[in-house]
C-alpha positions as a Markdown table, in Angstrom:
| # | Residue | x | y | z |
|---|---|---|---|---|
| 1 | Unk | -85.3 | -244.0 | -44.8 |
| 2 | Unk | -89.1 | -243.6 | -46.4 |
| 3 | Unk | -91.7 | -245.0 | -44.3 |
| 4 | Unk | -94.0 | -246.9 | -46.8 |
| 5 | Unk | -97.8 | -246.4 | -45.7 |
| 6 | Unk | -99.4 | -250.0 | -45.8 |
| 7 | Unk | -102.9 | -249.7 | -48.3 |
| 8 | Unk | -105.4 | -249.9 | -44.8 |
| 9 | Unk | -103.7 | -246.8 | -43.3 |
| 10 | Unk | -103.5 | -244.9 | -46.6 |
| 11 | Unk | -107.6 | -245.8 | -46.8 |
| 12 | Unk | -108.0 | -244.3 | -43.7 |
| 13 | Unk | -106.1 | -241.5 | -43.7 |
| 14 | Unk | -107.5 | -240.2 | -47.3 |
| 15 | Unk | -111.1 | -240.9 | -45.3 |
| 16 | Unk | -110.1 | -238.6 | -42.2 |
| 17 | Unk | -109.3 | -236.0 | -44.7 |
| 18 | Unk | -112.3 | -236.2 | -46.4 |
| 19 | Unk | -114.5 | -236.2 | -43.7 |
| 20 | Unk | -112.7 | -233.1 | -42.5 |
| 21 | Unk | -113.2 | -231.1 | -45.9 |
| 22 | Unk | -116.6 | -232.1 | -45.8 |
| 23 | Unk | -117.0 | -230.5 | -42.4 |
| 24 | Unk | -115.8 | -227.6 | -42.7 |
| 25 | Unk | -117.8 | -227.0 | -45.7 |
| 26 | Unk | -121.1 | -228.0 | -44.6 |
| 27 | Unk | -120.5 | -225.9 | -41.4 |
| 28 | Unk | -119.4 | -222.6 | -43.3 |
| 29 | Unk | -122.8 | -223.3 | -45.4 |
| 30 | Unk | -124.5 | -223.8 | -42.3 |
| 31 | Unk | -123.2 | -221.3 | -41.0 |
| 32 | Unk | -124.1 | -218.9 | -44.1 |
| 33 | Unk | -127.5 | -220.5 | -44.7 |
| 34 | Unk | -128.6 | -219.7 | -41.3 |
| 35 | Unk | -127.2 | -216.2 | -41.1 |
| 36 | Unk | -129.8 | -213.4 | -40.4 |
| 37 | Unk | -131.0 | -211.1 | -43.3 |
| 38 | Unk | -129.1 | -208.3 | -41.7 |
| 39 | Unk | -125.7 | -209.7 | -41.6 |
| 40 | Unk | -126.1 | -210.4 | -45.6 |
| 41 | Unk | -126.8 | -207.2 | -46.3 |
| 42 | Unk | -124.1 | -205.6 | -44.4 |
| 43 | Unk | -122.0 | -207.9 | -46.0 |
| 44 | Unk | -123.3 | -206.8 | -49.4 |
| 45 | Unk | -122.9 | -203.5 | -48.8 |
| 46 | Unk | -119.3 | -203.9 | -47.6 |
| 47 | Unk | -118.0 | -205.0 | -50.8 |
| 48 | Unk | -116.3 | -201.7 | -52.3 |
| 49 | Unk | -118.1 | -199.6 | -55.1 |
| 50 | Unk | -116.4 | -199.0 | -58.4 |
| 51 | Unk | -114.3 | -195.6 | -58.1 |
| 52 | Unk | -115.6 | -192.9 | -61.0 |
| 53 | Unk | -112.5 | -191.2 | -62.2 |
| 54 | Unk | -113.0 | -187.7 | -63.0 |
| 55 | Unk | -111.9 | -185.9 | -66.1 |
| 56 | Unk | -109.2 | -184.2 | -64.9 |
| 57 | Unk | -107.9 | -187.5 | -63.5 |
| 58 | Unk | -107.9 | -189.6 | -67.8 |
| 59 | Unk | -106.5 | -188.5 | -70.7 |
| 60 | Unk | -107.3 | -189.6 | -73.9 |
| 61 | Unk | -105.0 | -191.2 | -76.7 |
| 62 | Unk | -105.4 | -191.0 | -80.8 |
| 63 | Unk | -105.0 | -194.8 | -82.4 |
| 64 | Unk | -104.2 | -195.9 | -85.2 |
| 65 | Unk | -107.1 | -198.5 | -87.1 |
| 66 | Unk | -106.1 | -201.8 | -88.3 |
| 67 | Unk | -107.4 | -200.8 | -91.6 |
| 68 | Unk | -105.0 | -197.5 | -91.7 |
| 69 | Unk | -102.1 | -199.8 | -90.3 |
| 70 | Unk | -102.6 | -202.5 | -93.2 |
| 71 | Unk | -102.9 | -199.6 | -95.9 |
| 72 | Unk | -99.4 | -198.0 | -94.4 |
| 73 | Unk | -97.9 | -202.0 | -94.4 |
| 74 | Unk | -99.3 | -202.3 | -98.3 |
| 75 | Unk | -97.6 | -199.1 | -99.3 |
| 76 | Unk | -94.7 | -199.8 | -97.9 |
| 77 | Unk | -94.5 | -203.6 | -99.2 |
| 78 | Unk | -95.4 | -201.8 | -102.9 |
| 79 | Unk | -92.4 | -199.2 | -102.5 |
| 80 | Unk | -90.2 | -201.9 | -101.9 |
| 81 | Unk | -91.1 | -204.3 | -104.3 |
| 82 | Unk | -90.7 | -201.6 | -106.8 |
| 83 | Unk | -87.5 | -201.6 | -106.0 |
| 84 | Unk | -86.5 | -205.2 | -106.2 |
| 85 | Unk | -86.6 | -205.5 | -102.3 |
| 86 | Unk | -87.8 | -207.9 | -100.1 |
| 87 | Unk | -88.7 | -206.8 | -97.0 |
| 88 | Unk | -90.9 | -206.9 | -93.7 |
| 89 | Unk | -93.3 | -204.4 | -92.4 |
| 90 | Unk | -94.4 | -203.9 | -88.9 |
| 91 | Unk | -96.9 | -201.3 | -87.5 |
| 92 | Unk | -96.7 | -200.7 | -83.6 |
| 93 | Unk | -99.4 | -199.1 | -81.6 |
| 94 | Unk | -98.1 | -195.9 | -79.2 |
| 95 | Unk | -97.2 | -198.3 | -76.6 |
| 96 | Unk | -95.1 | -200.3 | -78.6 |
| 97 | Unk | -97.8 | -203.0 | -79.2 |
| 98 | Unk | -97.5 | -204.5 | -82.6 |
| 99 | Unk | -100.5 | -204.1 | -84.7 |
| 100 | Unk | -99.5 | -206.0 | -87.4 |
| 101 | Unk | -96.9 | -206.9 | -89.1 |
| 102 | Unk | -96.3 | -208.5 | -92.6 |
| 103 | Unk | -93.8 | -210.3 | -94.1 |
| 104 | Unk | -93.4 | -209.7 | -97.4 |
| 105 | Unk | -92.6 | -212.3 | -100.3 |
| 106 | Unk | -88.8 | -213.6 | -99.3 |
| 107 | Unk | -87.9 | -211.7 | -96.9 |
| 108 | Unk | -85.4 | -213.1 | -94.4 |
| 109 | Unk | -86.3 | -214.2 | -91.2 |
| 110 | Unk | -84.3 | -211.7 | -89.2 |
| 111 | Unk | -86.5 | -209.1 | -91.1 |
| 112 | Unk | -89.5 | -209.9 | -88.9 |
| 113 | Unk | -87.9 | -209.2 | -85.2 |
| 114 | Unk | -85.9 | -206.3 | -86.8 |
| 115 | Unk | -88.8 | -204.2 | -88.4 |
| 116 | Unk | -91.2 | -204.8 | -85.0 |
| 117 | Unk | -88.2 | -203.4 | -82.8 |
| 118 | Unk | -87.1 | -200.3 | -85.3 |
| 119 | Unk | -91.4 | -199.1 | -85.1 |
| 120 | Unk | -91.2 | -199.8 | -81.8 |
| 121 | Unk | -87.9 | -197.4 | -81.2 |
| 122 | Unk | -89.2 | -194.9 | -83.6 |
| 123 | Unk | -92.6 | -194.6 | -81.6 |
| 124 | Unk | -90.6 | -194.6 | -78.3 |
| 125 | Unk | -88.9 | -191.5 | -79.0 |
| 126 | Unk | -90.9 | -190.4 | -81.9 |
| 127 | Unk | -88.1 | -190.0 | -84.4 |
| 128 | Unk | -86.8 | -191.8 | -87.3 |
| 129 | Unk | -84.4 | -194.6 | -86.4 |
| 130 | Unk | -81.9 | -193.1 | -88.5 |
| 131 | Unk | -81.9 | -190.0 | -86.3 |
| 132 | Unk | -81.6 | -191.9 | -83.1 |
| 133 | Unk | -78.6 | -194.1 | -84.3 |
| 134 | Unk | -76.5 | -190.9 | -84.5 |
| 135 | Unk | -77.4 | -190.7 | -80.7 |
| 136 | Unk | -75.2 | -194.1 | -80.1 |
| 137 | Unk | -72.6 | -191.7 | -79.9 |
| 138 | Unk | -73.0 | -190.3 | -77.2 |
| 139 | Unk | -74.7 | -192.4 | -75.0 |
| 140 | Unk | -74.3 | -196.0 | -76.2 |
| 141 | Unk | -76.2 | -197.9 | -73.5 |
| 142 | Unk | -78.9 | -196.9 | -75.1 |
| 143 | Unk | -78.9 | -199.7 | -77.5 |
| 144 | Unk | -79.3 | -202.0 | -74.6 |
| 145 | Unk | -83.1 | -200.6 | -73.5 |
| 146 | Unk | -84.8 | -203.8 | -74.6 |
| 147 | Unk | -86.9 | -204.1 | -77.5 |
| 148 | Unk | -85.4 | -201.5 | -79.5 |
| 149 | Unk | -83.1 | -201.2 | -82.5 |
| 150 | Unk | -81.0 | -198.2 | -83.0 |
| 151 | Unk | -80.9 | -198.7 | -87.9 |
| 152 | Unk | -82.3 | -196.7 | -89.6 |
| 153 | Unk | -85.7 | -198.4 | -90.9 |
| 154 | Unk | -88.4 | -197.2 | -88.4 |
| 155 | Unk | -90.4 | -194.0 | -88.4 |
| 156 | Unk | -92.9 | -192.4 | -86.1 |
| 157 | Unk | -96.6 | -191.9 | -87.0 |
| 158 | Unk | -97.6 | -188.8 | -85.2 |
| 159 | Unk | -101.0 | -187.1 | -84.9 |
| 160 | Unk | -101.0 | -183.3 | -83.5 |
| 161 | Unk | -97.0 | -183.7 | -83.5 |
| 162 | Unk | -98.0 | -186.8 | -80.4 |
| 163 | Unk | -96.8 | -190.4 | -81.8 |
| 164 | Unk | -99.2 | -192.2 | -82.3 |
| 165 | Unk | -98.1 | -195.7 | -84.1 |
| 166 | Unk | -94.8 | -196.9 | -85.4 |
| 167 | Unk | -93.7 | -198.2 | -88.8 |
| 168 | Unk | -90.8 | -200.4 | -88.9 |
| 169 | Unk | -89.5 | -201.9 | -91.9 |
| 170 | Unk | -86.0 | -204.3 | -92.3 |
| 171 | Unk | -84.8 | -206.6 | -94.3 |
| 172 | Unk | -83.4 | -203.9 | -97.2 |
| 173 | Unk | -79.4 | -204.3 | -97.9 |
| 174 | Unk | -79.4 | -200.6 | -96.2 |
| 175 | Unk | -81.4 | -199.0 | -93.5 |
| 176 | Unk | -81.7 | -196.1 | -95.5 |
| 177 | Unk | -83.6 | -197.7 | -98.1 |
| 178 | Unk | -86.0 | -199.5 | -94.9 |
| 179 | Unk | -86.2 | -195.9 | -94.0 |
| 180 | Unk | -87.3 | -195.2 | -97.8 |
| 181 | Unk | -89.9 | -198.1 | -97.5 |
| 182 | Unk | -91.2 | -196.8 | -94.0 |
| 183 | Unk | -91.4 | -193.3 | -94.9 |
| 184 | Unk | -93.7 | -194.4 | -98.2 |
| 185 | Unk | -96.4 | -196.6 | -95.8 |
| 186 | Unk | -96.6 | -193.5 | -93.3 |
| 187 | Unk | -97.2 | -191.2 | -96.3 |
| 188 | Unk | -100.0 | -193.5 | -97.3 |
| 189 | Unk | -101.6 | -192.2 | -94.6 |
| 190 | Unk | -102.4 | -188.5 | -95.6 |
């Protein structure tokens, strides 16, 4: 059974609470405000300094530009459009974070997800998708590491053999030809 507050006691109550609120947060002002000098400083002073790494504790990465991303996207939209194919092109960063990714003129919709998870597979394990979906054999759970696509279609972007970016292309009747497509954007990179 719910016990209904008549409006009087609700006032009231709502006013207690206020009043304790209130307070407690004049007192901690109070409190603060009245506080010597030298317990503010110490206080200050307590609060933890920002740690200075040291070389030999960072490394440093090679990205790719948006610009070079876009050009490798555009070349890889032209190779296909040569071709009669309509396709989508996506350019991951080395940790899998998509650049960009374009969709070209009528290309499906599954072409969008599919071309962002075959760059980010190839960048993963920096090797054309193509290669890796041979690897199904042997160890098929692989497929199920999320985010990736084991078709052919993606290719690794590498820089001092390190990968460095991802290009990912799907929506081709074959992977091979995606593959085609992908390995034309990278090359528009040299």
């Amino acid at each position: 059974m719910k016990k209904t507050l008549s409006r009087r006691a609700r006032l009231a109550t709502g006013g207690a609470v206020l009043a304790a609120v209130a307070a407690g947060t004049f007192g901690t002002v109070a409190a603060n405000a009245s506080a010597p000098e030298a317990a503010q400083d110490s206080a200050v002073s307590a609060a933890p300094a920002a740690a200075a790494a040291g070389k030999r504790d960072t490394t440093t990465s090679t990205h790719l530009t948006v610009d070079a991303a876009t050009e490798a996207a555009r070349a890889a939209l032209k190779a296909a459009e040569k071709e009669g194919q309509r396709v989508t092109v996506a350019v991951v960063d080395r940790n899998g974070n998509t650049i960009l990714t374009m969709r070209g003129d009528g290309a499906g919709p599954q072409s969008y997800e599919s071309a962002e998870r075959k760059a980010y597979t190839a960048v993963s394990w920096n090797a054309p998708t193509s290669e890796l979906e041979g690897r199904l054999e042997n160890a098929p759970n692989l497929k199920d590491i999320p985010g990736t696509l084991f078709l052919g279609g993606g290719v690794p972007v590498t820089a001092g053999k390190a990968p460095i970016a991802g290009i990912g292309v799907a929506g081709a009747p074959s992977g091979t030809l995606d593959e085609k497509f992908a390995r034309a954007g990278a090359a528009a990179l040299n």
